[in-house]
Structure formats: C-alpha cells, structure tokens
Short mmCIF file of C-alpha atoms and ligand atoms in Angstrom, two decimals:
data_model
loop_
_atom_site.label_atom_id
_atom_site.label_comp_id
_atom_site.label_asym_id
_atom_site.label_seq_id
_atom_site.Cartn_x
_atom_site.Cartn_y
_atom_site.Cartn_z
CA UNK E 1 14.26 -19.20 -2.51
CA UNK E 2 17.33 -18.10 -3.88
CA UNK E 3 19.38 -14.86 -3.39
CA UNK E 4 18.47 -11.84 -5.47
CA UNK E 5 21.07 -10.84 -7.62
CA UNK E 6 24.88 -8.91 -6.29
CA UNK E 7 22.33 -6.33 -7.39
CA UNK E 8 24.46 -2.79 -7.89
CA UNK E 9 24.21 0.27 -6.33
CA UNK E 10 21.44 2.00 -8.75
CA UNK E 11 20.09 5.11 -8.38
CA UNK E 12 15.97 5.40 -8.48
CA UNK E 13 13.98 8.26 -10.49
CA UNK E 14 11.14 9.66 -9.22
CA UNK E 15 8.41 12.06 -10.68
CA UNK E 16 8.53 14.80 -7.47
CA UNK E 17 6.08 17.49 -7.43
CA UNK E 18 8.04 20.00 -6.70
CA UNK E 19 10.09 20.70 -9.90
CA UNK E 20 7.99 18.86 -12.11
CA UNK E 21 10.86 15.96 -12.83
CA UNK E 22 12.35 12.89 -12.96
CA UNK E 23 14.82 13.67 -10.21
CA UNK E 24 17.49 11.20 -8.51
CA UNK E 25 16.09 9.56 -4.78
CA UNK E 26 19.46 9.71 -2.89
CA UNK E 27 19.93 10.47 0.72
CA UNK E 28 21.10 13.90 1.47
CA UNK E 29 23.10 12.64 3.93
CA UNK E 30 24.27 10.12 2.91
CA UNK E 31 22.99 7.60 5.38
CA UNK E 32 18.94 7.12 4.27
CA UNK E 33 16.11 8.18 2.66
CA UNK E 34 15.01 10.04 4.91
CA UNK E 35 10.71 10.11 3.61
CA UNK E 36 7.25 11.04 5.39
CA UNK E 37 4.11 9.73 3.65
CA UNK E 38 0.85 10.69 5.57
CA UNK E 39 -1.42 7.23 6.90
CA UNK E 40 -4.41 6.93 7.71
CA UNK E 41 -7.59 8.08 9.40
CA UNK E 42 -8.24 5.63 11.32
CA UNK E 43 -11.93 6.33 11.99
CA UNK E 44 -13.60 3.61 10.16
CA UNK E 45 -11.95 0.50 7.81
CA UNK E 46 -9.68 1.85 4.97
CA UNK E 47 -10.75 1.31 1.04
CA UNK E 48 -8.40 -1.05 -1.73
CA UNK E 49 -7.76 3.39 -3.41
CA UNK E 50 -6.19 3.73 0.09
CA UNK E 51 -4.58 1.75 -0.47
CA UNK E 52 -3.30 2.01 -3.50
CA UNK E 53 -1.25 4.65 -2.46
CA UNK E 54 0.69 2.57 0.91
CA UNK E 55 0.78 -0.12 -1.83
CA UNK E 56 2.69 1.86 -5.10
CA UNK E 57 4.46 3.44 -1.30
CA UNK E 58 5.66 0.14 -0.32
CA UNK E 59 6.63 -1.05 -3.84
CA UNK E 60 9.29 2.40 -3.52
CA UNK E 61 10.97 1.22 -0.20
CA UNK E 62 11.05 -1.96 -1.12
CA UNK E 63 12.76 -1.32 -4.83
CA UNK E 64 15.35 1.65 -2.58
CA UNK E 65 15.99 -1.20 -0.16
CA UNK E 66 17.17 -4.05 -3.03
CA UNK E 67 18.76 -1.75 -4.45
CA UNK E 68 21.11 -0.93 -1.77
CA UNK E 69 19.55 2.66 -0.23
CA UNK E 70 18.64 2.14 3.25
CA UNK E 71 15.20 4.08 4.62
CA UNK E 72 14.32 5.60 7.63
CA UNK E 73 10.28 6.25 6.64
CA UNK E 74 7.33 8.19 9.60
CA UNK E 75 3.93 7.05 8.78
CA UNK E 76 1.72 9.22 10.50
CA UNK E 77 -1.95 8.04 12.10
CA UNK E 78 -4.54 10.62 12.57
CA UNK E 79 -6.71 9.74 15.58
CA UNK E 80 -8.10 12.31 16.14
CA UNK E 81 -9.95 14.68 13.68
CA UNK E 82 -13.75 16.95 13.83
CA UNK E 83 -15.10 12.99 12.25
CA UNK E 84 -13.70 11.19 15.00
CA UNK E 85 -14.49 12.52 17.51
CA UNK E 86 -18.41 12.82 16.41
CA UNK E 87 -18.16 9.04 15.85
CA UNK E 88 -16.48 8.30 19.43
CA UNK E 89 -19.65 10.35 20.53
CA UNK E 90 -22.50 9.39 19.03
CA UNK E 91 -20.56 5.99 20.10
CA UNK E 92 -20.25 7.58 24.03
CA UNK E 93 -16.88 5.72 23.35
CA UNK E 94 -13.28 7.69 24.46
CA UNK E 95 -11.40 8.32 21.08
CA UNK E 96 -8.84 6.16 21.98
CA UNK E 97 -11.03 3.27 21.97
CA UNK E 98 -12.79 4.09 19.51
CA UNK E 99 -9.86 4.72 16.45
CA UNK E 100 -8.03 1.32 18.30
CA UNK E 101 -9.49 -0.55 16.48
CA UNK E 102 -9.27 0.49 12.92
CA UNK E 103 -6.04 1.22 13.17
CA UNK E 104 -5.66 -2.81 14.49
CA UNK E 105 -7.63 -2.88 11.31
CA UNK E 106 -5.62 -0.40 9.16
CA UNK E 107 -1.88 -2.77 10.37
CA UNK E 108 -3.66 -6.02 9.91
CA UNK E 109 -4.92 -5.01 5.72
CA UNK E 110 -1.51 -3.32 5.43
CA UNK E 111 0.20 -7.50 6.56
CA UNK E 112 -2.71 -9.13 4.18
CA UNK E 113 -1.50 -6.82 1.73
CA UNK E 114 1.99 -6.71 1.51
CA UNK E 115 3.32 -3.61 2.66
CA UNK E 116 5.82 -3.32 4.82
CA UNK E 117 5.94 -1.62 7.90
CA UNK E 118 7.49 1.57 7.62
CA UNK E 119 10.31 1.51 10.81
CA UNK E 120 8.21 4.98 13.63
CA UNK E 121 4.84 4.27 13.23
CA UNK E 122 3.47 8.23 14.48
CA UNK E 123 -0.10 8.63 16.78
CA UNK E 124 -1.41 12.01 16.10
CA UNK E 125 -2.20 12.46 20.05
CA UNK E 126 1.01 11.26 20.96
CA UNK E 127 2.88 14.26 19.71
CA UNK E 128 1.09 16.97 21.00
CA UNK E 129 3.22 18.99 22.75
CA UNK E 130 5.30 19.63 19.53
CA UNK E 131 3.20 19.90 17.40
CA UNK E 132 2.34 22.95 20.38
CA UNK E 133 4.95 24.60 19.92
CA UNK E 134 5.38 24.35 15.87
CA UNK E 135 2.27 26.76 17.02
CA UNK E 136 4.47 28.88 19.10
CA UNK E 137 7.12 29.43 16.49
CA UNK E 138 5.30 30.26 13.90
CA UNK E 139 2.84 32.78 15.84
CA UNK E 140 7.09 34.14 17.38
CA UNK E 141 7.58 34.37 13.60
CA UNK E 142 3.99 36.67 12.88
CA UNK E 143 2.52 33.58 10.45
CA UNK E 144 -0.09 32.52 13.37
CA UNK E 145 -3.27 34.16 14.73
CA UNK E 146 -5.38 33.63 17.36
CA UNK E 147 -8.78 34.41 17.72
CA UNK E 148 -11.50 35.10 19.42
CA UNK E 149 -12.89 31.51 20.16
CA UNK E 150 -8.96 30.36 21.17
CA UNK E 151 -8.68 29.01 18.19
CA UNK E 152 -5.05 29.61 16.54
CA UNK E 153 -4.84 30.17 12.24
CA UNK E 154 -2.17 29.93 9.60
CA UNK E 155 -1.39 33.42 7.94
CA UNK E 156 -1.10 32.48 3.97
CA UNK E 157 0.27 36.09 3.49
CA UNK E 158 3.30 35.76 5.65
CA UNK E 159 4.09 33.29 2.74
CA UNK E 160 4.14 34.65 -0.78
CA UNK E 161 5.24 31.34 -1.70
CA UNK E 162 2.23 29.29 -0.95
CA UNK E 163 1.34 27.10 -3.95
CA UNK E 164 4.99 26.21 -4.63
CA UNK E 165 3.71 23.11 -4.78
CA UNK E 166 0.72 22.14 -7.00
CA UNK E 167 1.86 25.29 -9.46
CA UNK E 168 -1.57 26.29 -7.87
CA UNK E 169 -2.74 30.94 -9.22
CA UNK E 170 -3.46 31.72 -5.03
CA UNK E 171 -3.33 35.09 -6.74
CA UNK E 172 -6.31 35.10 -4.73
CA UNK E 173 -5.53 35.58 -1.09
CA UNK E 174 -7.41 37.30 0.42
CA UNK E 175 -5.77 39.02 3.92
CA UNK E 176 -7.59 36.91 6.96
CA UNK E 177 -10.21 35.06 5.01
CA UNK E 178 -10.26 31.93 6.76
CA UNK E 179 -11.81 28.31 7.35
CA UNK E 180 -11.26 25.40 10.03
CA UNK E 181 -12.27 23.00 8.09
CA UNK E 182 -9.67 19.84 7.48
CA UNK E 183 -10.96 19.40 4.12
CA UNK E 184 -11.85 22.55 1.35
CA UNK E 185 -12.60 23.91 -1.32
CA UNK E 186 -9.72 22.77 -4.05
CA UNK E 187 -9.53 26.42 -5.36
CA UNK E 188 -8.96 28.76 -2.31
CA UNK E 189 -6.72 29.78 -0.31
CA UNK E 190 -7.90 30.51 3.35
CA UNK E 191 -5.77 30.85 6.44
CA UNK E 192 -6.44 27.73 7.61
CA UNK E 193 -6.50 25.88 11.46
CA UNK E 194 -3.82 24.63 12.78
CA UNK E 195 -5.50 24.52 17.17
CA UNK E 196 -8.54 24.69 17.70
CA UNK E 197 -10.81 26.25 20.61
CA UNK E 198 -12.42 22.43 22.23
CA UNK E 199 -16.70 23.22 21.89
CA UNK E 200 -19.03 22.52 25.27
CA UNK E 201 -18.27 18.54 25.58
CA UNK E 202 -15.62 18.43 22.75
CA UNK E 203 -12.01 15.94 23.61
CA UNK E 204 -9.85 18.42 24.05
CA UNK E 205 -5.47 19.08 25.33
CA UNK E 206 -5.00 21.69 27.87
CA UNK E 207 -2.16 23.45 26.76
CA UNK E 208 -0.01 26.79 26.21
CA UNK E 209 -1.63 28.32 23.54
CA UNK E 210 -4.85 27.04 24.99
CA UNK E 211 -7.63 24.38 25.45
CA UNK E 212 -8.30 22.18 22.14
CA UNK E 213 -6.10 20.13 20.07
CA UNK E 214 -4.66 20.17 16.45
CA UNK E 215 -5.35 20.87 13.06
CA UNK E 216 -4.34 18.48 10.31
CA UNK E 217 -1.65 19.41 8.79
CA UNK E 218 0.55 20.45 11.78
CA UNK E 219 0.61 16.98 12.39
CA UNK E 220 2.81 16.19 9.71
CA UNK E 221 5.31 19.07 9.54
CA UNK E 222 5.41 18.53 13.18
CA UNK E 223 5.74 14.51 13.34
CA UNK E 224 8.18 14.77 10.60
CA UNK E 225 10.35 17.83 11.74
CA UNK E 226 10.32 15.93 15.27
CA UNK E 227 11.55 12.44 13.18
CA UNK E 228 13.32 13.03 9.99
CA UNK E 229 15.04 16.50 11.01
CA UNK E 230 14.19 19.96 9.01
CA UNK E 231 14.68 19.16 5.84
CA UNK E 232 13.31 15.55 4.25
CA UNK E 233 14.74 13.30 1.39
CA UNK E 234 11.16 12.48 0.22
CA UNK E 235 7.29 13.01 1.04
CA UNK E 236 4.60 11.22 -0.61
CA UNK E 237 1.11 11.07 0.01
CA UNK E 238 -2.15 9.98 -2.85
CA UNK E 239 -2.64 12.76 -4.74
CA UNK E 240 -5.92 14.81 -3.28
CA UNK E 241 -2.57 16.06 -0.83
CA UNK E 242 -1.01 17.56 -2.37
CA UNK E 243 -3.60 20.84 -2.32
CA UNK E 244 -4.34 21.70 0.46
CA UNK E 245 -2.48 19.05 2.95
CA UNK E 246 1.31 19.92 1.74
CA UNK E 247 1.13 23.14 0.99
CA UNK E 248 0.30 24.05 3.95
CA UNK E 249 2.94 21.69 5.49
CA UNK E 250 5.42 22.62 3.23
CA UNK E 251 4.16 26.70 4.35
CA UNK E 252 4.03 26.05 8.34
CA UNK E 253 7.35 23.95 8.57
CA UNK E 254 9.77 26.62 5.98
CA UNK E 255 8.07 29.68 7.66
CA UNK E 256 9.75 28.42 10.55
CA UNK E 257 12.88 26.72 9.36
CA UNK E 258 13.74 28.85 6.13
CA UNK E 259 14.99 25.42 4.35
CA UNK E 260 13.14 23.25 1.71
CA UNK E 261 11.32 21.10 3.81
CA UNK E 262 11.37 18.40 1.79
CA UNK E 263 13.34 17.67 -1.31
CA UNK E 264 10.78 16.06 -3.79
CA UNK E 265 7.29 15.63 -3.42
CA UNK E 266 5.63 11.73 -4.66
CA UNK E 267 2.10 11.89 -5.94
CA UNK E 268 0.32 8.94 -6.06
CA UNK E 269 -2.97 8.79 -9.44
CA UNK E 270 -6.60 8.01 -8.12
CA UNK E 271 -7.37 3.60 -7.94
CA UNK E 272 -10.99 5.18 -9.45
CA UNK E 273 -14.11 3.53 -10.51
CA UNK E 274 -16.16 3.64 -13.42
CA UNK E 275 -14.18 6.65 -13.95
CA UNK E 276 -14.99 7.97 -10.80
CA UNK E 277 -12.98 8.48 -7.66
CA UNK E 278 -12.95 5.15 -5.48
CA UNK E 279 -14.17 7.14 -2.06
CA UNK E 280 -16.04 6.55 1.74
CA UNK E 281 -18.47 9.73 0.39
CA UNK E 282 -19.37 8.24 -2.87
CA UNK E 283 -20.23 5.56 -1.74
CA UNK E 284 -18.95 3.68 -4.35
CA UNK E 285 -14.94 1.79 -2.57
CA UNK E 286 -14.49 -1.87 -1.53
CA UNK E 287 -12.03 -2.46 1.76
CA UNK E 288 -10.65 -5.26 0.95
CA UNK E 289 -12.05 -7.34 3.08
CA UNK E 290 -15.66 -7.12 0.79
CA UNK E 291 -13.03 -8.41 -2.45
CA UNK E 292 -11.62 -10.98 0.26
CA UNK E 293 -14.35 -11.68 0.59
CA UNK E 294 -15.39 -12.32 -2.20
CA UNK E 295 -13.18 -15.16 -2.63
CA UNK E 296 -10.22 -13.22 -4.39
CA UNK E 297 -6.35 -13.53 -2.41
CA UNK E 298 -4.84 -10.95 -1.60
CA UNK E 299 -1.79 -11.27 -3.84
CA UNK E 300 -3.94 -10.87 -6.51
CA UNK E 301 -5.83 -7.21 -4.74
CA UNK E 302 -1.76 -6.18 -4.31
CA UNK E 303 -0.45 -7.11 -7.79
CA UNK E 304 -4.20 -5.68 -9.20
CA UNK E 305 -3.36 -2.14 -7.66
CA UNK E 306 0.88 -2.55 -8.03
CA UNK E 307 1.22 -3.65 -11.93
CA UNK E 308 -0.63 0.41 -13.02
CA UNK E 309 1.89 3.25 -12.57
CA UNK E 310 1.67 5.31 -9.73
CA UNK E 311 1.12 8.35 -12.17
CA UNK E 312 -1.16 6.87 -13.32
CA UNK E 313 -4.56 6.89 -11.96
CA UNK E 314 -6.39 2.76 -12.10
CA UNK E 315 -9.67 2.15 -12.76
CA UNK E 316 -10.86 -1.28 -9.89
CA UNK E 317 -12.30 -3.36 -12.08
CA UNK E 318 -13.06 -7.79 -11.77
CA UNK E 319 -11.27 -8.61 -14.42
CA UNK E 320 -8.38 -6.81 -13.22
CA UNK E 321 -8.41 -8.57 -9.96
CA UNK E 322 -8.56 -11.78 -12.42
CA UNK E 323 -5.77 -11.07 -14.30
CA UNK E 324 -3.41 -10.23 -11.36
CA UNK E 325 -5.10 -13.84 -10.36
CA UNK E 326 -4.01 -15.41 -13.17
CA UNK E 327 -0.72 -13.97 -13.41
CA UNK E 328 0.54 -14.62 -10.41
CA UNK E 329 -0.63 -18.95 -10.62
CA UNK E 330 1.35 -18.69 -13.44
CA UNK E 331 4.71 -16.96 -11.37
CA UNK E 332 3.91 -19.82 -8.81
CA UNK E 333 3.05 -22.88 -10.28
CA UNK E 334 6.77 -22.14 -12.77
CA UNK E 335 8.41 -21.18 -9.83
CA UNK E 336 6.99 -24.76 -8.50
CA UNK E 337 8.37 -26.42 -11.71
CA UNK E 338 11.22 -24.80 -12.11
CA UNK E 339 13.11 -25.60 -8.01
CA UNK E 340 11.24 -29.75 -8.17
CA UNK E 341 12.88 -30.20 -12.47
CA UNK E 342 15.01 -33.12 -12.76
CA UNK E 343 18.32 -31.80 -14.42
CA UNK E 344 21.55 -32.29 -15.79
CA UNK E 345 23.79 -30.54 -14.52
CA UNK E 346 25.73 -27.28 -15.95
CA UNK E 347 25.09 -23.58 -17.92
CA UNK E 348 23.10 -22.94 -21.59
CA UNK E 349 24.48 -19.99 -22.15
CA UNK E 350 21.23 -19.21 -24.20
CA UNK E 351 19.82 -18.82 -20.94
CA UNK E 352 22.29 -17.17 -18.10
CA UNK E 353 22.14 -14.38 -21.24
CA UNK E 354 18.23 -14.27 -20.96
CA UNK E 355 18.04 -14.20 -17.03
CA UNK E 356 20.41 -11.58 -16.65
CA UNK E 357 19.03 -9.55 -20.14
CA UNK E 358 15.31 -10.30 -17.37
CA UNK E 359 17.03 -9.37 -14.70
CA UNK E 360 18.31 -6.06 -16.33
CA UNK E 361 15.24 -4.82 -18.20
CA UNK E 362 13.18 -5.27 -14.73
CA UNK E 363 15.31 -3.42 -12.86
CA UNK E 364 16.19 -0.22 -14.78
CA UNK E 365 12.13 -0.35 -15.94
CA UNK E 366 11.06 0.44 -11.75
CA UNK E 367 14.47 2.75 -11.56
CA UNK E 368 12.24 5.20 -13.74
CA UNK E 369 9.61 6.64 -12.45
CA UNK E 370 9.05 2.76 -11.04
CA UNK E 371 7.18 1.52 -14.02
CA UNK E 372 5.67 -1.74 -12.63
CA UNK E 373 3.72 -2.36 -15.93
CA UNK E 374 6.96 -2.20 -18.04
CA UNK E 375 9.23 -4.23 -15.31
CA UNK E 376 6.95 -6.99 -14.89
CA UNK E 377 6.89 -7.85 -18.77
CA UNK E 378 10.58 -9.46 -19.10
CA UNK E 379 9.67 -11.54 -16.44
CA UNK E 380 6.45 -13.30 -17.57
CA UNK E 381 9.25 -14.03 -21.40
CA UNK E 382 11.86 -15.56 -19.06
CA UNK E 383 8.86 -17.20 -17.44
CA UNK E 384 7.67 -18.00 -21.13
CA UNK E 385 11.95 -19.16 -22.15
CA UNK E 386 12.04 -21.16 -19.68
CA UNK E 387 9.50 -23.18 -19.73
CA UNK E 388 10.04 -23.61 -24.14
CA UNK E 389 14.03 -25.05 -22.65
CA UNK E 390 12.95 -26.97 -19.58
CA UNK E 391 9.96 -29.27 -22.23
CA UNK E 392 13.36 -29.82 -24.46
CA UNK E 393 15.59 -30.47 -22.11
CA UNK E 394 17.96 -27.30 -22.58
CA UNK E 395 17.08 -25.83 -19.01
CA UNK E 396 20.52 -27.16 -16.20
CA UNK E 397 20.83 -26.78 -13.23
CA UNK E 398 22.49 -23.82 -12.95
CA UNK E 399 20.04 -21.78 -15.25
CA UNK E 400 17.91 -23.22 -12.78
CA UNK E 401 20.11 -20.87 -10.03
CA UNK E 402 19.85 -18.24 -12.63
CA UNK E 403 16.45 -18.00 -13.40
CA UNK E 404 15.12 -17.76 -9.38
CA UNK E 405 17.62 -14.95 -8.62
CA UNK E 406 15.77 -13.20 -11.25
CA UNK E 407 12.35 -14.53 -9.70
CA UNK E 408 14.04 -13.87 -5.56
CA UNK E 409 14.63 -10.06 -7.30
CA UNK E 410 11.19 -9.69 -8.79
CA UNK E 411 9.52 -10.76 -5.24
CA UNK E 412 11.82 -8.55 -2.95
CA UNK E 413 8.98 -5.90 -4.40
CA UNK E 414 5.84 -7.64 -5.98
CA UNK E 415 5.84 -10.54 -3.61
CA UNK E 416 3.56 -12.72 -4.45
CA UNK E 417 5.42 -15.68 -5.63
CA UNK E 418 6.04 -17.07 -2.31
CA UNK E 419 1.74 -18.19 -1.28
CA UNK E 420 0.46 -16.95 1.86
CA UNK E 421 -3.23 -16.69 0.73
CA UNK E 422 -4.77 -18.42 2.99
CA UNK E 423 -3.52 -16.24 5.89
CA UNK E 424 -5.96 -13.00 4.94
CA UNK E 425 -9.01 -15.64 3.59
CA UNK E 426 -8.74 -16.90 6.87
CA UNK E 427 -9.01 -14.53 9.11
CA UNK E 428 -11.89 -12.45 6.75
CA UNK E 429 -14.19 -14.89 7.61
CA UNK E 430 -13.36 -15.05 10.93
CA UNK E 431 -13.42 -11.66 11.14
CA UNK E 432 -17.58 -11.57 8.91
CA UNK E 433 -18.48 -14.30 11.33
CA UNK E 434 -17.58 -11.45 14.23
CA UNK E 435 -18.89 -9.08 11.71
CA UNK E 436 -22.07 -10.57 11.29
CA UNK E 437 -20.92 -10.23 7.55
CA UNK E 438 -21.53 -14.11 6.78
CA UNK E 439 -24.13 -13.15 4.09
CA UNK E 440 -21.80 -11.52 1.89
CA UNK E 441 -19.55 -14.58 1.46
CA UNK E 442 -19.20 -16.38 -1.62
CA UNK E 443 -20.28 -19.62 -1.56
CA UNK E 444 -17.36 -21.02 -3.30
CA UNK E 445 -14.98 -19.40 -1.01
CA UNK E 446 -16.78 -21.68 2.11
CA UNK E 447 -17.27 -24.80 0.40
CA UNK E 448 -13.59 -23.97 -0.53
CA UNK E 449 -12.39 -23.02 2.69
CA UNK E 450 -14.04 -26.42 5.20
CA UNK E 451 -12.28 -28.47 2.61
CA UNK E 452 -9.26 -29.47 5.59
CA UNK E 453 -5.76 -30.63 3.52
CA UNK E 454 -7.02 -34.24 5.41
CA UNK E 455 -9.76 -34.34 3.03
CA UNK E 456 -8.65 -33.45 -0.27
CA UNK E 457 -5.50 -36.45 0.74
CA UNK E 458 -8.16 -39.17 1.50
CA UNK E 459 -9.90 -38.28 -2.07
CA UNK E 460 -6.36 -38.72 -3.80
CA UNK E 461 -5.41 -41.45 -2.55
CA UNK E 462 -9.72 -42.61 -2.91
CA UNK E 463 -9.09 -41.38 -6.35
CA UNK E 464 -5.54 -43.74 -7.09
CA UNK E 465 -6.66 -46.69 -5.53
CA UNK E 466 -9.76 -46.66 -7.96
CA UNK E 467 -7.46 -45.97 -10.94
CA UNK E 468 -5.35 -48.97 -9.93
CA UNK E 469 -8.70 -50.73 -9.52
CA UNK E 470 -10.01 -50.00 -13.50
CA UNK E 471 -12.37 -48.14 -11.71
CA UNK E 472 -12.09 -45.58 -14.04
CA UNK E 473 -16.62 -43.58 -13.24
CA UNK E 474 -15.38 -43.37 -9.70
CA UNK E 475 -11.76 -41.55 -10.76
CA UNK E 476 -13.71 -38.92 -12.19
CA UNK E 477 -16.18 -38.49 -10.04
CA UNK E 478 -13.33 -37.49 -7.82
CA UNK E 479 -11.87 -35.42 -9.93
CA UNK E 480 -14.94 -32.78 -10.99
CA UNK E 481 -15.78 -33.06 -6.62
CA UNK E 482 -11.78 -32.20 -6.07
CA UNK E 483 -12.68 -29.60 -9.19
CA UNK E 484 -16.34 -27.68 -7.05
CA UNK E 485 -13.91 -26.92 -3.66
CA UNK E 486 -11.47 -25.51 -5.85
CA UNK E 487 -8.42 -27.77 -5.26
CA UNK E 488 -6.41 -28.98 -9.36
CA UNK E 489 -4.75 -32.11 -10.17
CA UNK E 490 -1.92 -32.61 -11.57
CA UNK E 491 -1.10 -36.56 -12.75
CA UNK E 492 3.07 -36.65 -13.42
CA UNK E 493 5.67 -39.04 -13.83
CA UNK E 494 6.78 -38.36 -9.44
CA UNK E 495 2.91 -39.00 -8.68
CA UNK E 496 -0.07 -37.40 -7.71
CA UNK E 497 0.06 -32.89 -7.29
CA UNK E 498 -2.44 -31.79 -5.96
CA UNK E 499 -3.05 -27.49 -4.92
CA UNK E 500 -5.83 -25.25 -4.27
CA UNK E 501 -6.96 -23.32 -6.95
P1 AMP V 1 -6.91 9.48 4.09
O1 AMP V 1 -6.75 8.79 5.31
O2 AMP V 1 -9.01 9.29 3.58
O3 AMP V 1 -6.31 9.88 4.69
O4 AMP V 1 -6.93 7.84 2.88
C1 AMP V 1 -5.08 7.38 2.78
C2 AMP V 1 -4.80 7.99 2.21
O5 AMP V 1 -4.49 7.53 0.56
C3 AMP V 1 -4.24 9.26 1.16
O6 AMP V 1 -2.35 9.53 1.08
C4 AMP V 1 -5.18 9.59 -0.12
O7 AMP V 1 -4.56 10.65 -0.34
C5 AMP V 1 -5.14 8.18 0.08
N1 AMP V 1 -6.72 7.65 -0.52
C6 AMP V 1 -8.31 7.88 -0.69
N2 AMP V 1 -8.80 7.42 -1.75
C7 AMP V 1 -7.34 7.09 -2.71
C8 AMP V 1 -7.91 6.80 -4.08
N3 AMP V 1 -9.24 6.25 -4.61
N4 AMP V 1 -6.89 5.96 -4.63
C9 AMP V 1 -5.72 6.21 -3.74
N5 AMP V 1 -5.52 6.74 -3.06
C10 AMP V 1 -6.12 7.42 -2.57
ZN1 ZN V 2 0.00 14.76 6.14
#
C-alpha cells in the first residue's frame, strides 16, 4: 500500500474523566506520551467486552502514532488475585503455570484482533518488591496501617481528595471501615487492602512487611510509577475501573508523591448484551474464539467493536458483525479494484480534491475525541465517488496514488483492509480440536476450511474448459459448488478471478 499522506502534526483531544473536558493529549516531557492501561486478570479467556476496551485503546495508540506522537505504553498483567489462587489450587497447579496459559491466549487474541503490543508488559508477580516499598512509604506517610492478621490497608481518611475522579459523594467515609475484596460495592468507600496476609496453604511472598500478596490496586500504582514516573500523561481502562480501582490508584500514588498521578483519564464504555454489561458473572459473553468458530472473521470483530466511539456503550449483535463484514468486503474489493485498474496517466482535479477532503475529515473526526463512527463516513464516500469515476474512465493514475494514500492512513488506525483473517480462523480451529470444542464449529466454516487453494484452482480451470466447450450446465454446476464452499468467482476482461467470502 502507498505511504500515508505526510500527516501534519495534530493534537488529539480526548475526554478526560478527571476534568470532565476535552483536553489535548500531549506528552508533558515533549518526548513520548506516557500512558498506562490496566490489563487483564489472567484467570480465564477474555471476552469480547474486555477486548472492546483494549481495541479502543489501540485505536488511540495508532492515531497518536499516525499524527506524530510517540508513545510509551505500559500494560499490566494481573497474574495473582483471589480467583487465580483459588482456581490454581483446585487444579493442584502453581499459579504461574495456571496463569501462563491464559496470558498466552490473551496475547494471541490481541494479535488476531490486530491490537499492537504495548512497549512494556508488566506482570504483577514480577514487581512485588516495588509494591512492598510503596506500602512502606504509605505507612511512613500515615496512609497505611497493618491489622492483626498481618494485612495492610490504605487509610482513606488520610486522602481528603478521594472521589475526585469518579465525582462520587463519599462524605460518609467511615474511618477504619475495611474491605479486603478487590471488587466491592460501587457506592461505598472503605479502607481497602494493600497487602493481604497469607492464609494457611495459600501462595505467598516473604517480604519485609510480612508474608502475603499484594492487593490489586497497589499493583497498578507501583508499576505505572516504576516505568513511567510519578506523574504520567494518560491512564486508561474500562468504565468499571473508574471506581474504586482508579480512585484507589490515585489515592495510593498521590499520598506518597503529592503530585498528580495522571493528567488524563480515559474510560471506555461497556459492551452490552441486551442492555446488560457483557461479563463473566452474567454468563452473557462471547470469547473471540467463540465467534471465530461461528465463522466470523477477526477483522469484522475488530471493526464491529471499534466503530461505535469509545464514549458510547455498544450493544453487541450478530447483525453488527454482519454489517462490519460487509463494510470490510467493500473496502477490500475497492482497494483491489483500484490497484488493478488500467488507468491513463495524469490527475483529475475533482478526484484529487475528493481525496484531500476525505483525508482531512477522517483525521478531524479522530482528533475530536476519537470519533470512530464519523471517521469512517468520508472514507466510504470517497469509495463511492472513486468507483463511479472508474466506471466512467475518469480516474487517472495519480488519483489512484492519492486515494491509496487515504486508504493507507485509514488502515494505519482501523487495520482491516489488509486481509490477515486466515490465520486467526485456522488457529481457532486448531484450538477447538485440542480443547474438544469441535461441536461449536459452524458447518459452513468446516466446509470452507477444508477446501484448499489448489482445489479451487482446479475447479476454476475445469469451469473455464467447460465454458469453452459450451458445456454451460457443468460450468454453472461448478460455480454453485464453489459458492457452497464460500468461494466467489468473477469473470472479467482479464480472465477469471476468485476469492473466498
Ligand atoms: P478484567 O480482566 O476483568 O480486569 O478486565 C479487563 C478490562 O476489560 C478492564 O479494562 C475492564 O474494564 C474491561 N471490561 C470488562 N468488561 C467489559 C465490557 N463488558 N465492555 C468493555 N470493557 C470491559
Ligand atoms: Zn489498574
């Protein structure tokens, strides 16, 4: 694909939960935007609600890179928590072995969905000493205390600004009321666990503050500051993390540094199913693998999850996936047509202008709080205009270059035009075989996958011969047979082309 336009340096404005305004996103150190995004708890396969959050953060990351902002992006892996300890113990497995399989699956899923890997991946279990130091610093500052069982808690009363991110009225904070669950009631503020003393038989770390393991919140404060410094540019996560997780991160970090922990906060709204949050506990979820086995393409899942802007909740539907599948088909068919068209030299001023306009509108929509829905529209308008121009012989060679450049900058962020769908589907099928999930594979997908390129070439050749021999019945029969295998053939002036649906 062509090089993207020389994209002018551009400032992205993003809704900042902390200020309640659209704030410009610029690296305070003038070098790279230091961003921290809360990662997964690796106790199971992620669902596509989780991936919606990581995908939207990927859109931001890619747009920053496209507009000339370098990023230093850290994502944590929560590889120790109550659930992990419980599940690993039930399987008589060390927790590291238990989490490794889900961490591997998580990165595989991200790769299938085209999510770029952050610069730094930080595992909680590899940063325990840094967390212990932070708890010690909090204790020195009078913001942490130890209870009789050896656990450590954050003293909310020591941080009067608590609640400034989520804007909750937390005036009823009761000094000393404690909770040691990582996820607790949404409306009450309690002293929360920084460090949990080991119960008999549990995995623990032997440290200067006792035997135990870190709480979830301290993990992110410690690792964000370890890699990005005391004051970072952006912190991101799903909307459920705003309270208490992010509020707690602010309290822990700022109680020690007395500096703003993060200047900007981005919260991605939920993926819903029938109006309810997609979640493990509701049981209303799909994993990426579930959808791949139903025959949906990874690119369509990516597009469906990002095309509604991150500040809106998105209701998941199969119609939405079909719409995304069709949109990608349009993009790919057009891109192929444009590349293969036989064009006269020169440039058509109207098309040059259409390309410039589409590019400008596309960039402006993304720069305005990542409006991924509005950003798509000018690209599809351009495709319509260009298709008509090709039909009428008015699209010239230099117009092709200009339009391919627009498509390239679209794909630098959306990443769906270049077809990399075969690998995720093939790997999901391999996984289904191993995991005993073959009964979940759509029949249509099995037929499609069992047909090799060589099989198709042979049938296409046979059809061409049949037509030459005026055996149209056989030719039609082959066309239908291929259609059943998900293969479309197109006859053109330059011969026969085929593609998989
Ligand atoms: P977890 O592994 O549960 O800690 O979640 C990983 C990320 O996914 C967090 O940023 C969550 O906020 C986010 N998340 C969880 N459920 C959803 C959902 N239904 N829609 C969007 N994001 C979600
Ligand atoms: Zn976090």
